[in-house]
């Protein structure tokens, strides 16, 4: 299964990039441990690993963003050393990050040459040359957009291709693509995969970071699996099965975590919440599910699979979403955000800092702001009632804070998250839609949030739990639905929910 070395007697070509003995230690975390990596010109190598496995650290080393504590990186046979990003670019390394870095108000040509605009004597930017050379690069990749079009007018897939074209314009020998299709629908992703094929055919080595095995099998010859800061193996992606690759990613320890004791969920009565025909192009297509009182339902899907869009649509924050909703068996005529909140549906967003908290308001204010009626008296808001409600929530959720008037931004991520959940407990929500509730929190806080979720379900609430860390789902959930290409593909019921099955179902069409 391991990729063989060149036959004896035949000189190995100079690799496009090579890393040997890389080690990197952060406070309390060993990010990389004696990592060796090599990629040849024209090769597409997939890079796989769970969150925190070390993929991002390895990419930062190869692109010059960070320097290893020990070990060496070479690009085209030349040592990168401490030269940083500028040196990596000079040697021929280019990286396209997951988040787009384009300027929407500028044209495609201006974005391709951003910071490197060709000059025309003393008269300024040579716009004709810039448009001409931009058109040449776009034609090479078969990107059918005008160099004069503003980036903001393009589709997301076209913007991703422009981002890749900007990197290719520098004629790199190594191109690193970090989750280039995570925000794209399946049809849009194909155009990116075709561009990757053209790039590698020109002799450029491509490191392709993705969890979508169906895509990886289309573009890559081999896949390097990283686990716990070490390279576990490099295997032929066509010969290795999904089960084998998942086993390499997980290791034994991850599969041996103990879940909470399974509970019996009464699904004989009417669901607390029913959703049918949920469609939000291009992310979701004809989604339907039932959610029962006392149930923790997990949604398993890769980045870009539509997990957040699903929760936002159910909560009423996606006006363009088509869906039919029933609450306690009664149809909801207009499932707007205000109406869903009135019925008792609360949602904690994925972006806690940007959308979940009001940073400079106090902890108490953040926890009570969703239901002012609960802290009001005859003369309006009651400071006494607000203090009592805040104290009760803080005790129940074990929110560690110097005081309720402490700005919530001063709390740890875990305590911020517990406060955001507390907001919906204060509002007496019976359905909680939790989008990445443990992202960016420490191990202890994660366990506290797990226990909180289970206790809420024990009290009769219904919880939808979305997490990109798929290993969390078997630990907490009574049922898991896997989401891929805009549809639910599999259903797993406790106690027969395993991480292996969830990952296989989310990573590939065939399981």
Short mmCIF file of C-alpha atoms in Angstrom, two decimals, residues 79-270:
data_model
loop_
_atom_site.label_atom_id
_atom_site.label_comp_id
_atom_site.label_asym_id
_atom_site.label_seq_id
_atom_site.Cartn_x
_atom_site.Cartn_y
_atom_site.Cartn_z
CA UNK A 79 17.13 25.22 1.58
CA UNK A 80 14.34 27.49 2.81
CA UNK A 81 15.95 28.18 6.17
CA UNK A 82 14.74 31.28 8.00
CA UNK A 83 13.90 33.20 4.83
CA UNK A 84 10.19 33.26 5.52
CA UNK A 85 7.39 33.63 2.97
CA UNK A 86 9.43 35.89 0.67
CA UNK A 87 12.18 33.27 0.36
CA UNK A 88 9.60 30.48 -0.20
CA UNK A 89 7.99 32.49 -3.01
CA UNK A 90 11.38 33.16 -4.59
CA UNK A 91 12.14 29.42 -4.54
CA UNK A 92 8.80 28.67 -6.17
CA UNK A 93 6.26 27.86 -3.44
CA UNK A 94 2.75 29.31 -3.68
CA UNK A 95 -0.17 28.75 -1.31
CA UNK A 96 -3.89 29.25 -1.86
CA UNK A 97 -5.54 29.39 1.54
CA UNK A 98 -9.02 28.23 2.42
CA UNK A 99 -10.29 31.78 2.91
CA UNK A 100 -10.27 33.88 -0.26
CA UNK A 101 -8.02 36.96 -0.19
CA UNK A 102 -9.40 38.79 -3.23
CA UNK A 103 -10.57 42.40 -3.36
CA UNK A 104 -14.19 42.26 -4.60
CA UNK A 105 -14.25 45.84 -5.94
CA UNK A 106 -11.19 45.31 -8.15
CA UNK A 107 -11.06 43.60 -11.54
CA UNK A 108 -9.80 40.08 -12.09
CA UNK A 109 -6.61 41.40 -13.71
CA UNK A 110 -5.96 43.80 -10.83
CA UNK A 111 -6.38 40.96 -8.34
CA UNK A 112 -4.02 38.69 -10.27
CA UNK A 113 -1.31 41.34 -10.07
CA UNK A 114 -2.23 42.69 -6.63
CA UNK A 115 0.86 44.30 -5.12
CA UNK A 116 2.89 43.53 -8.25
CA UNK A 117 1.29 45.75 -10.87
CA UNK A 118 3.43 46.16 -14.00
CA UNK A 119 4.70 49.68 -14.48
CA UNK A 120 4.80 51.73 -17.65
CA UNK A 121 7.65 54.20 -17.31
CA UNK A 122 6.66 57.13 -15.17
CA UNK A 123 3.02 57.06 -16.23
CA UNK A 124 1.90 54.51 -13.65
CA UNK A 125 0.36 51.05 -14.02
CA UNK A 126 0.59 49.35 -17.42
CA UNK A 127 -3.05 48.30 -17.60
CA UNK A 128 -2.97 46.92 -21.18
CA UNK A 129 -0.07 44.60 -20.29
CA UNK A 130 -1.78 43.57 -17.08
CA UNK A 131 -5.02 42.66 -18.87
CA UNK A 132 -3.10 40.82 -21.62
CA UNK A 133 -1.03 38.72 -19.22
CA UNK A 134 -4.04 38.04 -17.02
CA UNK A 135 -5.95 36.74 -20.05
CA UNK A 136 -3.05 34.42 -20.86
CA UNK A 137 -3.00 32.90 -17.37
CA UNK A 138 -6.78 32.49 -17.30
CA UNK A 139 -6.69 30.79 -20.72
CA UNK A 140 -4.05 28.33 -19.52
CA UNK A 141 -6.41 27.18 -16.77
CA UNK A 142 -9.50 27.42 -19.01
CA UNK A 143 -11.01 29.96 -16.61
CA UNK A 144 -13.68 31.62 -18.70
CA UNK A 145 -14.00 35.00 -17.06
CA UNK A 146 -13.06 38.42 -18.38
CA UNK A 147 -9.91 40.04 -16.95
CA UNK A 148 -11.94 43.26 -16.75
CA UNK A 149 -14.78 41.78 -14.71
CA UNK A 150 -14.95 42.83 -11.07
CA UNK A 151 -14.28 39.92 -8.72
CA UNK A 152 -17.41 40.70 -6.73
CA UNK A 153 -19.56 39.91 -9.78
CA UNK A 154 -18.16 36.37 -10.08
CA UNK A 155 -19.54 33.15 -8.63
CA UNK A 156 -17.74 31.60 -5.67
CA UNK A 157 -16.23 28.92 -7.92
CA UNK A 158 -14.95 31.54 -10.35
CA UNK A 159 -13.43 33.51 -7.47
CA UNK A 160 -11.66 30.37 -6.27
CA UNK A 161 -10.24 29.86 -9.76
CA UNK A 162 -9.04 33.47 -9.85
CA UNK A 163 -7.31 32.89 -6.52
CA UNK A 164 -5.56 29.83 -7.99
CA UNK A 165 -4.70 31.72 -11.18
CA UNK A 166 -3.04 34.46 -9.10
CA UNK A 167 -0.74 31.83 -7.57
CA UNK A 168 -0.06 30.16 -10.94
CA UNK A 169 0.88 33.49 -12.54
CA UNK A 170 4.10 33.42 -10.53
CA UNK A 171 5.05 30.11 -12.22
CA UNK A 172 5.57 28.14 -9.01
CA UNK A 173 7.16 24.71 -8.80
CA UNK A 174 4.99 23.89 -5.76
CA UNK A 175 1.33 24.89 -5.34
CA UNK A 176 -0.42 24.25 -2.02
CA UNK A 177 -4.22 24.23 -2.15
CA UNK A 178 -5.89 24.26 1.28
CA UNK A 179 -9.49 22.99 1.04
CA UNK A 180 -10.07 24.72 -2.33
CA UNK A 181 -13.57 23.28 -2.80
CA UNK A 182 -14.87 23.40 0.78
CA UNK A 183 -17.32 26.22 0.01
CA UNK A 184 -18.38 24.88 -3.39
CA UNK A 185 -21.18 22.63 -4.54
CA UNK A 186 -20.25 19.43 -6.39
CA UNK A 187 -20.78 20.91 -9.85
CA UNK A 188 -18.66 23.95 -9.07
CA UNK A 189 -15.90 21.80 -7.56
CA UNK A 190 -15.41 19.99 -10.86
CA UNK A 191 -14.10 23.15 -12.51
CA UNK A 192 -11.48 23.50 -9.78
CA UNK A 193 -10.45 19.85 -10.12
CA UNK A 194 -10.03 20.28 -13.87
CA UNK A 195 -7.79 23.30 -13.26
CA UNK A 196 -5.67 21.27 -10.83
CA UNK A 197 -5.20 18.64 -13.54
CA UNK A 198 -3.96 21.27 -16.00
CA UNK A 199 -1.57 22.74 -13.43
CA UNK A 200 0.02 19.38 -12.59
CA UNK A 201 0.27 18.48 -16.30
CA UNK A 202 2.49 21.56 -16.74
CA UNK A 203 4.97 20.10 -14.24
CA UNK A 204 3.87 21.92 -11.09
CA UNK A 205 3.70 19.83 -7.93
CA UNK A 206 0.39 20.25 -6.09
CA UNK A 207 -0.34 19.53 -2.43
CA UNK A 208 -4.10 19.15 -2.24
CA UNK A 209 -5.61 19.43 1.26
CA UNK A 210 -9.14 18.06 1.43
CA UNK A 211 -11.31 15.51 3.21
CA UNK A 212 -13.41 14.77 0.14
CA UNK A 213 -12.14 11.37 -0.95
CA UNK A 214 -14.24 11.35 -4.10
CA UNK A 215 -12.37 14.50 -5.22
CA UNK A 216 -8.99 13.22 -4.06
CA UNK A 217 -9.41 10.07 -6.13
CA UNK A 218 -10.03 12.22 -9.20
CA UNK A 219 -6.94 14.42 -8.93
CA UNK A 220 -4.29 12.75 -6.77
CA UNK A 221 -2.05 9.75 -7.26
CA UNK A 222 -1.17 9.41 -3.60
CA UNK A 223 -2.30 10.60 -0.19
CA UNK A 224 -0.15 11.38 2.84
CA UNK A 225 -1.94 10.85 6.15
CA UNK A 226 -0.93 12.90 9.19
CA UNK A 227 -1.96 11.92 12.70
CA UNK A 228 -0.95 13.44 16.05
CA UNK A 229 1.85 15.45 14.45
CA UNK A 230 3.43 12.54 12.58
CA UNK A 231 3.24 11.27 9.02
CA UNK A 232 1.59 7.85 9.38
CA UNK A 233 1.90 6.69 5.78
CA UNK A 234 1.75 7.69 2.12
CA UNK A 235 -0.47 5.38 0.10
CA UNK A 236 -1.72 4.95 -3.44
CA UNK A 237 -5.11 6.62 -3.37
CA UNK A 238 -6.55 4.31 -6.01
CA UNK A 239 -5.52 1.11 -4.21
CA UNK A 240 -6.37 2.15 -0.65
CA UNK A 241 -9.99 1.72 0.42
CA UNK A 242 -11.93 4.36 2.32
CA UNK A 243 -11.90 2.12 5.39
CA UNK A 244 -8.10 1.81 5.26
CA UNK A 245 -7.61 5.56 4.91
CA UNK A 246 -10.02 6.30 7.76
CA UNK A 247 -8.15 3.81 9.96
CA UNK A 248 -4.86 5.60 9.22
CA UNK A 249 -6.40 8.97 10.11
CA UNK A 250 -7.98 7.84 13.36
CA UNK A 251 -5.61 5.41 15.02
CA UNK A 252 -6.79 3.16 17.80
CA UNK A 253 -6.98 5.73 20.60
CA UNK A 254 -9.56 7.94 18.87
CA UNK A 255 -11.86 4.97 18.32
CA UNK A 256 -11.72 3.89 21.95
CA UNK A 257 -13.19 7.05 23.55
CA UNK A 258 -16.13 6.19 25.80
CA UNK A 259 -19.48 7.71 24.84
CA UNK A 260 -22.15 8.67 27.32
CA UNK A 261 -24.47 5.85 28.27
CA UNK A 262 -27.11 5.47 25.55
CA UNK A 263 -30.60 6.67 26.39
CA UNK A 264 -33.97 5.61 25.06
CA UNK A 265 -35.59 8.39 23.04
CA UNK A 266 -39.37 8.17 22.68
CA UNK A 267 -40.02 8.42 18.94
CA UNK A 268 -43.56 7.05 19.12
CA UNK A 269 -45.19 10.44 19.67
CA UNK A 270 -45.19 13.43 17.34
#
